Coordinates of N, CA and C in Angstrom, one line a residue:
X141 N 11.3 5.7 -13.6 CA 10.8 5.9 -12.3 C 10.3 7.4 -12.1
X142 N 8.7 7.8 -11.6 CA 8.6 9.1 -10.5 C 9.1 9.2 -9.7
X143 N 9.1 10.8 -9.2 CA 9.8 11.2 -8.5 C 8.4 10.6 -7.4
X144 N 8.8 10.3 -5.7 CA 8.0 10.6 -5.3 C 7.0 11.8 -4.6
X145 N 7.4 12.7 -4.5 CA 7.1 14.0 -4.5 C 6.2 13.9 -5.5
X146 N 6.1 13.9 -6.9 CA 5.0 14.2 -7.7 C 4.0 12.8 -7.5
X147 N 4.3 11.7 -6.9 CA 3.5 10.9 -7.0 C 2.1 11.2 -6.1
X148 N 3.3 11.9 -5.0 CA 1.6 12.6 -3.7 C 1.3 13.4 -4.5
X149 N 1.7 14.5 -5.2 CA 1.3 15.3 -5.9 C 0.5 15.7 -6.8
X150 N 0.3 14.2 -7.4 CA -0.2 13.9 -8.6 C -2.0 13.4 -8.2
X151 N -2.0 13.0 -6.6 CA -3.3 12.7 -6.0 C -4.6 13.7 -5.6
X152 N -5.2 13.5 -5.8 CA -6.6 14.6 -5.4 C -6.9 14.5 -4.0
X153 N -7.4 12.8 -4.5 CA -7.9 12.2 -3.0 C -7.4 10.9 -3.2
X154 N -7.0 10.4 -1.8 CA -6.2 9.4 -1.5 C -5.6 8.2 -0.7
X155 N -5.2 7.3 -0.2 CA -4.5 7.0 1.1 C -3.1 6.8 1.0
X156 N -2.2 7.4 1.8 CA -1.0 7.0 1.5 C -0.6 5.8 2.2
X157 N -0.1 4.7 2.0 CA 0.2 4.0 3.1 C 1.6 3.9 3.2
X158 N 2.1 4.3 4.2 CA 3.6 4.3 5.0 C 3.9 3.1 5.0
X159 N 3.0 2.6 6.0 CA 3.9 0.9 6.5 C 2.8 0.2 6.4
X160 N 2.6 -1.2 5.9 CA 1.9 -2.1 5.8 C 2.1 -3.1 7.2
X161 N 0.9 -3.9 7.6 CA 1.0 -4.9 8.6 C 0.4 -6.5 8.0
X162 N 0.0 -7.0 9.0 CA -0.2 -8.4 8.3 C -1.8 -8.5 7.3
X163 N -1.7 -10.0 6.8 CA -3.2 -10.0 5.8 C -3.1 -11.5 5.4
X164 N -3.7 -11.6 4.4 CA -3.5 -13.0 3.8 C -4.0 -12.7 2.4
X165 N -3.4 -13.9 1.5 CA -3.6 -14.2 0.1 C -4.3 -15.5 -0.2
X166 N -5.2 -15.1 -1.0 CA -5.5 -17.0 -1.2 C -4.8 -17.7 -2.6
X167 N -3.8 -18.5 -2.9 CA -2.8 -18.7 -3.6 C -3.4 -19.1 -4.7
X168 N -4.9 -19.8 -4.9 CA -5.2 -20.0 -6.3 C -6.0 -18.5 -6.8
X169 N -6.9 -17.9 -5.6 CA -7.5 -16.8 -6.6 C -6.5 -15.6 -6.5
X170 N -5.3 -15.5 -6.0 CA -5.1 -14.3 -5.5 C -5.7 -13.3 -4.8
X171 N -6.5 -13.5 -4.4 CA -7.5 -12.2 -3.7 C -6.9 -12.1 -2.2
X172 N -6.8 -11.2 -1.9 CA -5.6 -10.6 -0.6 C -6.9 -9.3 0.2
X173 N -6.0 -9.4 1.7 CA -6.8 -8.0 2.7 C -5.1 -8.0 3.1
X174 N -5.0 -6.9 3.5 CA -3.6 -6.6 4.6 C -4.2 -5.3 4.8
X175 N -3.1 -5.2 6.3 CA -3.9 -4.4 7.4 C -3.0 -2.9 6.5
X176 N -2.9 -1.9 7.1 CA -2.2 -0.1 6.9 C -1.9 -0.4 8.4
X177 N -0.9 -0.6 8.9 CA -0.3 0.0 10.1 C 0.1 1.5 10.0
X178 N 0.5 2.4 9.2 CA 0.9 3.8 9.5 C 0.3 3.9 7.9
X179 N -1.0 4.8 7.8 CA -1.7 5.5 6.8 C -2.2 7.1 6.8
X180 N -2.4 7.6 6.0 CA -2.5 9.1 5.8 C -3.8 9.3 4.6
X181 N -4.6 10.1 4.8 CA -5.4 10.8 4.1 C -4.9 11.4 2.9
X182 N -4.6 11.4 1.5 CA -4.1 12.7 0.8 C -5.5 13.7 0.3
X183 N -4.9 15.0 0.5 CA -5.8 15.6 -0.7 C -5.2 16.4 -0.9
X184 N -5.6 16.9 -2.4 CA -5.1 17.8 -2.8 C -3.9 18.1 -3.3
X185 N -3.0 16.4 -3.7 CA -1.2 16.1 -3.5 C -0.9 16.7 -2.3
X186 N -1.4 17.2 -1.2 CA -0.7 16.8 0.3 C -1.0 15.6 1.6
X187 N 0.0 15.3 1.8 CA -0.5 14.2 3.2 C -1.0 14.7 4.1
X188 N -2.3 14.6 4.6 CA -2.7 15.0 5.7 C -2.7 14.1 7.1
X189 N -3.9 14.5 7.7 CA -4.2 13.2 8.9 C -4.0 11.8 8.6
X190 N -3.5 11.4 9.9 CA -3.3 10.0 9.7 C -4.8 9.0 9.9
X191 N -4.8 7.5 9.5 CA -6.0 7.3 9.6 C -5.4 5.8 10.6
X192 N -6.3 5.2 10.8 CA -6.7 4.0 11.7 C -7.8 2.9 11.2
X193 N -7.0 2.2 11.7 CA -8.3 0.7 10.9 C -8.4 0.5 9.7
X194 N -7.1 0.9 8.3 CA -7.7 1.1 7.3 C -7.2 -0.4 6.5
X195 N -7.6 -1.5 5.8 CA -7.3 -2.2 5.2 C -7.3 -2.2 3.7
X196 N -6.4 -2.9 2.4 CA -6.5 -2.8 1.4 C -7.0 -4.5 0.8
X197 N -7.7 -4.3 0.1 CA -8.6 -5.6 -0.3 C -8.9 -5.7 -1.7
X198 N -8.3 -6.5 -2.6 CA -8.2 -6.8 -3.6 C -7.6 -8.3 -4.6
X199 N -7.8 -8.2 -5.9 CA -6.3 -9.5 -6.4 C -5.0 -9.1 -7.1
X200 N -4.6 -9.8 -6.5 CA -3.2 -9.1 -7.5 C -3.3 -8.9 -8.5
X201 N -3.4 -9.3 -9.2 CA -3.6 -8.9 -11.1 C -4.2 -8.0 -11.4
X202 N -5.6 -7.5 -10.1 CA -6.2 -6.1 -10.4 C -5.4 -5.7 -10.3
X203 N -5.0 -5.4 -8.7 CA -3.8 -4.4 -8.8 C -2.5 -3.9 -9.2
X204 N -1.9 -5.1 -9.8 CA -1.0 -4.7 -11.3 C -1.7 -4.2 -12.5
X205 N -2.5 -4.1 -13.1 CA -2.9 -3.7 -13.6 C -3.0 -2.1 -13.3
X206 N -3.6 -2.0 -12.2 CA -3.8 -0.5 -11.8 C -2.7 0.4 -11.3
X207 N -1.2 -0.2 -11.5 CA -0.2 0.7 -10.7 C -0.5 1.7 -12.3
X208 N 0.1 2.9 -11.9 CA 0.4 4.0 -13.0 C 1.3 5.0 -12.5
X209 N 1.8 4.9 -11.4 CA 3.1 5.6 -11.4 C 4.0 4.7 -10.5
X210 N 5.6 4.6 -10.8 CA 6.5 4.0 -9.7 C 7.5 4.6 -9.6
X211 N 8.1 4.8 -7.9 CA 8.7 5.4 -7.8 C 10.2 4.6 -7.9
X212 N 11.6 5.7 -7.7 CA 12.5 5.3 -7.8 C 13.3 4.5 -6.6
X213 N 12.8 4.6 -5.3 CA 13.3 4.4 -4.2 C 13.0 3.2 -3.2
X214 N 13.7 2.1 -3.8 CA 13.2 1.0 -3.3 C 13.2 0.9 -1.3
X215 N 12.3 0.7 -1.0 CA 13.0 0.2 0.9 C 12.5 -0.8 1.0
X216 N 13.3 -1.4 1.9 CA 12.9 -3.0 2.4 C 12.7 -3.0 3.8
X217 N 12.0 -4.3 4.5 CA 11.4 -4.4 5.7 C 11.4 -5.7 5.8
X218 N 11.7 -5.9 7.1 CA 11.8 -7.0 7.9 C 10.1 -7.3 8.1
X219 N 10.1 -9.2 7.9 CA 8.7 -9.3 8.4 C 8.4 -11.1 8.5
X220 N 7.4 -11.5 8.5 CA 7.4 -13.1 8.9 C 6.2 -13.1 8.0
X221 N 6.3 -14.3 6.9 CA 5.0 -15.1 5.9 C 5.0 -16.3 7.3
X222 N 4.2 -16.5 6.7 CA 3.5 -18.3 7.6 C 2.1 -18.4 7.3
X223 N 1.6 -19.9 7.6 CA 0.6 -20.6 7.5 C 0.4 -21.9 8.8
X224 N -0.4 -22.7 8.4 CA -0.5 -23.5 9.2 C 1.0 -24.5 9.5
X225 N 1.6 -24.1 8.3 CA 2.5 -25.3 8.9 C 4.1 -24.5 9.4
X226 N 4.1 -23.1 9.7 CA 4.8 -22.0 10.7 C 5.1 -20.8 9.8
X227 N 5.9 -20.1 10.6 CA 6.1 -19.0 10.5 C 7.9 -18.8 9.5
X228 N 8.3 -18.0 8.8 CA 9.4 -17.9 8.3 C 9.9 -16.5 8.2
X229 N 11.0 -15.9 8.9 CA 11.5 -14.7 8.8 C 11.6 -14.2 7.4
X230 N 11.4 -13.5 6.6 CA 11.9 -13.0 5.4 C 11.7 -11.3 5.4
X231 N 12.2 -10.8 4.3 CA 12.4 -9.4 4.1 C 12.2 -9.2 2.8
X232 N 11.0 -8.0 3.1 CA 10.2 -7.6 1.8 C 10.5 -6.2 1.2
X233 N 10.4 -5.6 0.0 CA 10.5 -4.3 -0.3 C 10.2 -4.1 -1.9
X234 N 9.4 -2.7 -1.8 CA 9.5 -2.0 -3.3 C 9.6 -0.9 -3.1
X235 N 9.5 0.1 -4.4 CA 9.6 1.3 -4.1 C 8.2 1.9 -3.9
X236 N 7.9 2.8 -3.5 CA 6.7 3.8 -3.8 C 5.7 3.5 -4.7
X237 N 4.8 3.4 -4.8 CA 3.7 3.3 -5.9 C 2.7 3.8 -6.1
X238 N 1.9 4.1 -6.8 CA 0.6 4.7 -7.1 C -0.5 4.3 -7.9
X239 N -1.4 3.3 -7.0 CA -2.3 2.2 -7.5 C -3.8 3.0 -7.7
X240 N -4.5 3.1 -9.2 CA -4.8 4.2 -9.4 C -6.7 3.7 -8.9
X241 N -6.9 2.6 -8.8 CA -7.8 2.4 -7.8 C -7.7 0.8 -7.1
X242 N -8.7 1.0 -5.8 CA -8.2 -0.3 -5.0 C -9.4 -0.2 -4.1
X243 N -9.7 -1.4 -3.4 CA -10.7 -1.6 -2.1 C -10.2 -1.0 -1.0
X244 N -10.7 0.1 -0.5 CA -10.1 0.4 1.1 C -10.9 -0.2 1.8
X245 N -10.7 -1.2 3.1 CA -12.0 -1.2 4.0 C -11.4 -0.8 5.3
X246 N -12.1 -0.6 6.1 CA -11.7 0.0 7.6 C -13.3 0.6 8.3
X247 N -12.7 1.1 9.4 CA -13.9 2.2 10.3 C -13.5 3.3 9.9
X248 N -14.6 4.2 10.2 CA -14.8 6.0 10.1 C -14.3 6.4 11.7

C-alpha cells in the first residue's frame, strides 16, 4: 500500500474525490456515471478548491486497469443500491486510490 500523503503528492493536476454520491452501472457493459458529492482540485500534490457538479464516467475494467497507486486505509460508508424493483441498505468501502486517467464530466 501508499502512503496517502504521497498519493496527493504524487499528482500535478487532478480531482480528489472525498465522498462519492449516487450514479448507475449498466451490468452487461459496465459503463458507470456517479455523481462527486465532496471534490477538490489538486495541483501541484496539493488539495486545493473544492469543486461542484463534478461527475466520474467510465467502465470498470478501464478503470481497473488505470489504478496505479493504493492506499492503505480502508473507510467504509453507509449507502442504498436499487433499481426498479427497490432500494437495499448496504455499506460500501475502499481505501484511497489513484486512477491514473478517467472521464470527469461536470460544469465550469
Amino acid at each position: 500500500p501508499d502512503k496517502n500523503e504521497d498519493i496527493i503528492a504524487s499528482m500535478e493536476y487532478g480531482l480528489y474525490c472525498r465522498k462519492m454520491g449516487g450514479g448507475s452501472v449498466n451490468p452487461i457493459s459496465g459503463a458507470f456515471n456517479f455523481g462527486v458529492d465532496e471534490g477538490y482540485l489538486v495541483r501541484n500534490g496539493k488539495i486545493c478548491e473544492c469543486v461542484k457538479g463534478a461527475s466520474l464516467i467510465g467502465t470498470g475494467s478501464e478503470v481497473i486497469m488505470n489504478i496505479d497507486m493504493v492506499g492503505g486505509n480502508r473507510e467504509n460508508g453507509q449507502g442504498m443500491c436499487g433499481s426498479s424493483s427497490g432500494y437495499v441498505p448496504n455499506e460500501v468501502g475502499q481505501p484511497l486510490i489513484r486512477i491514473s486517467s478517467i472521464t470527469v464530466g461536470g460544469r465550469n
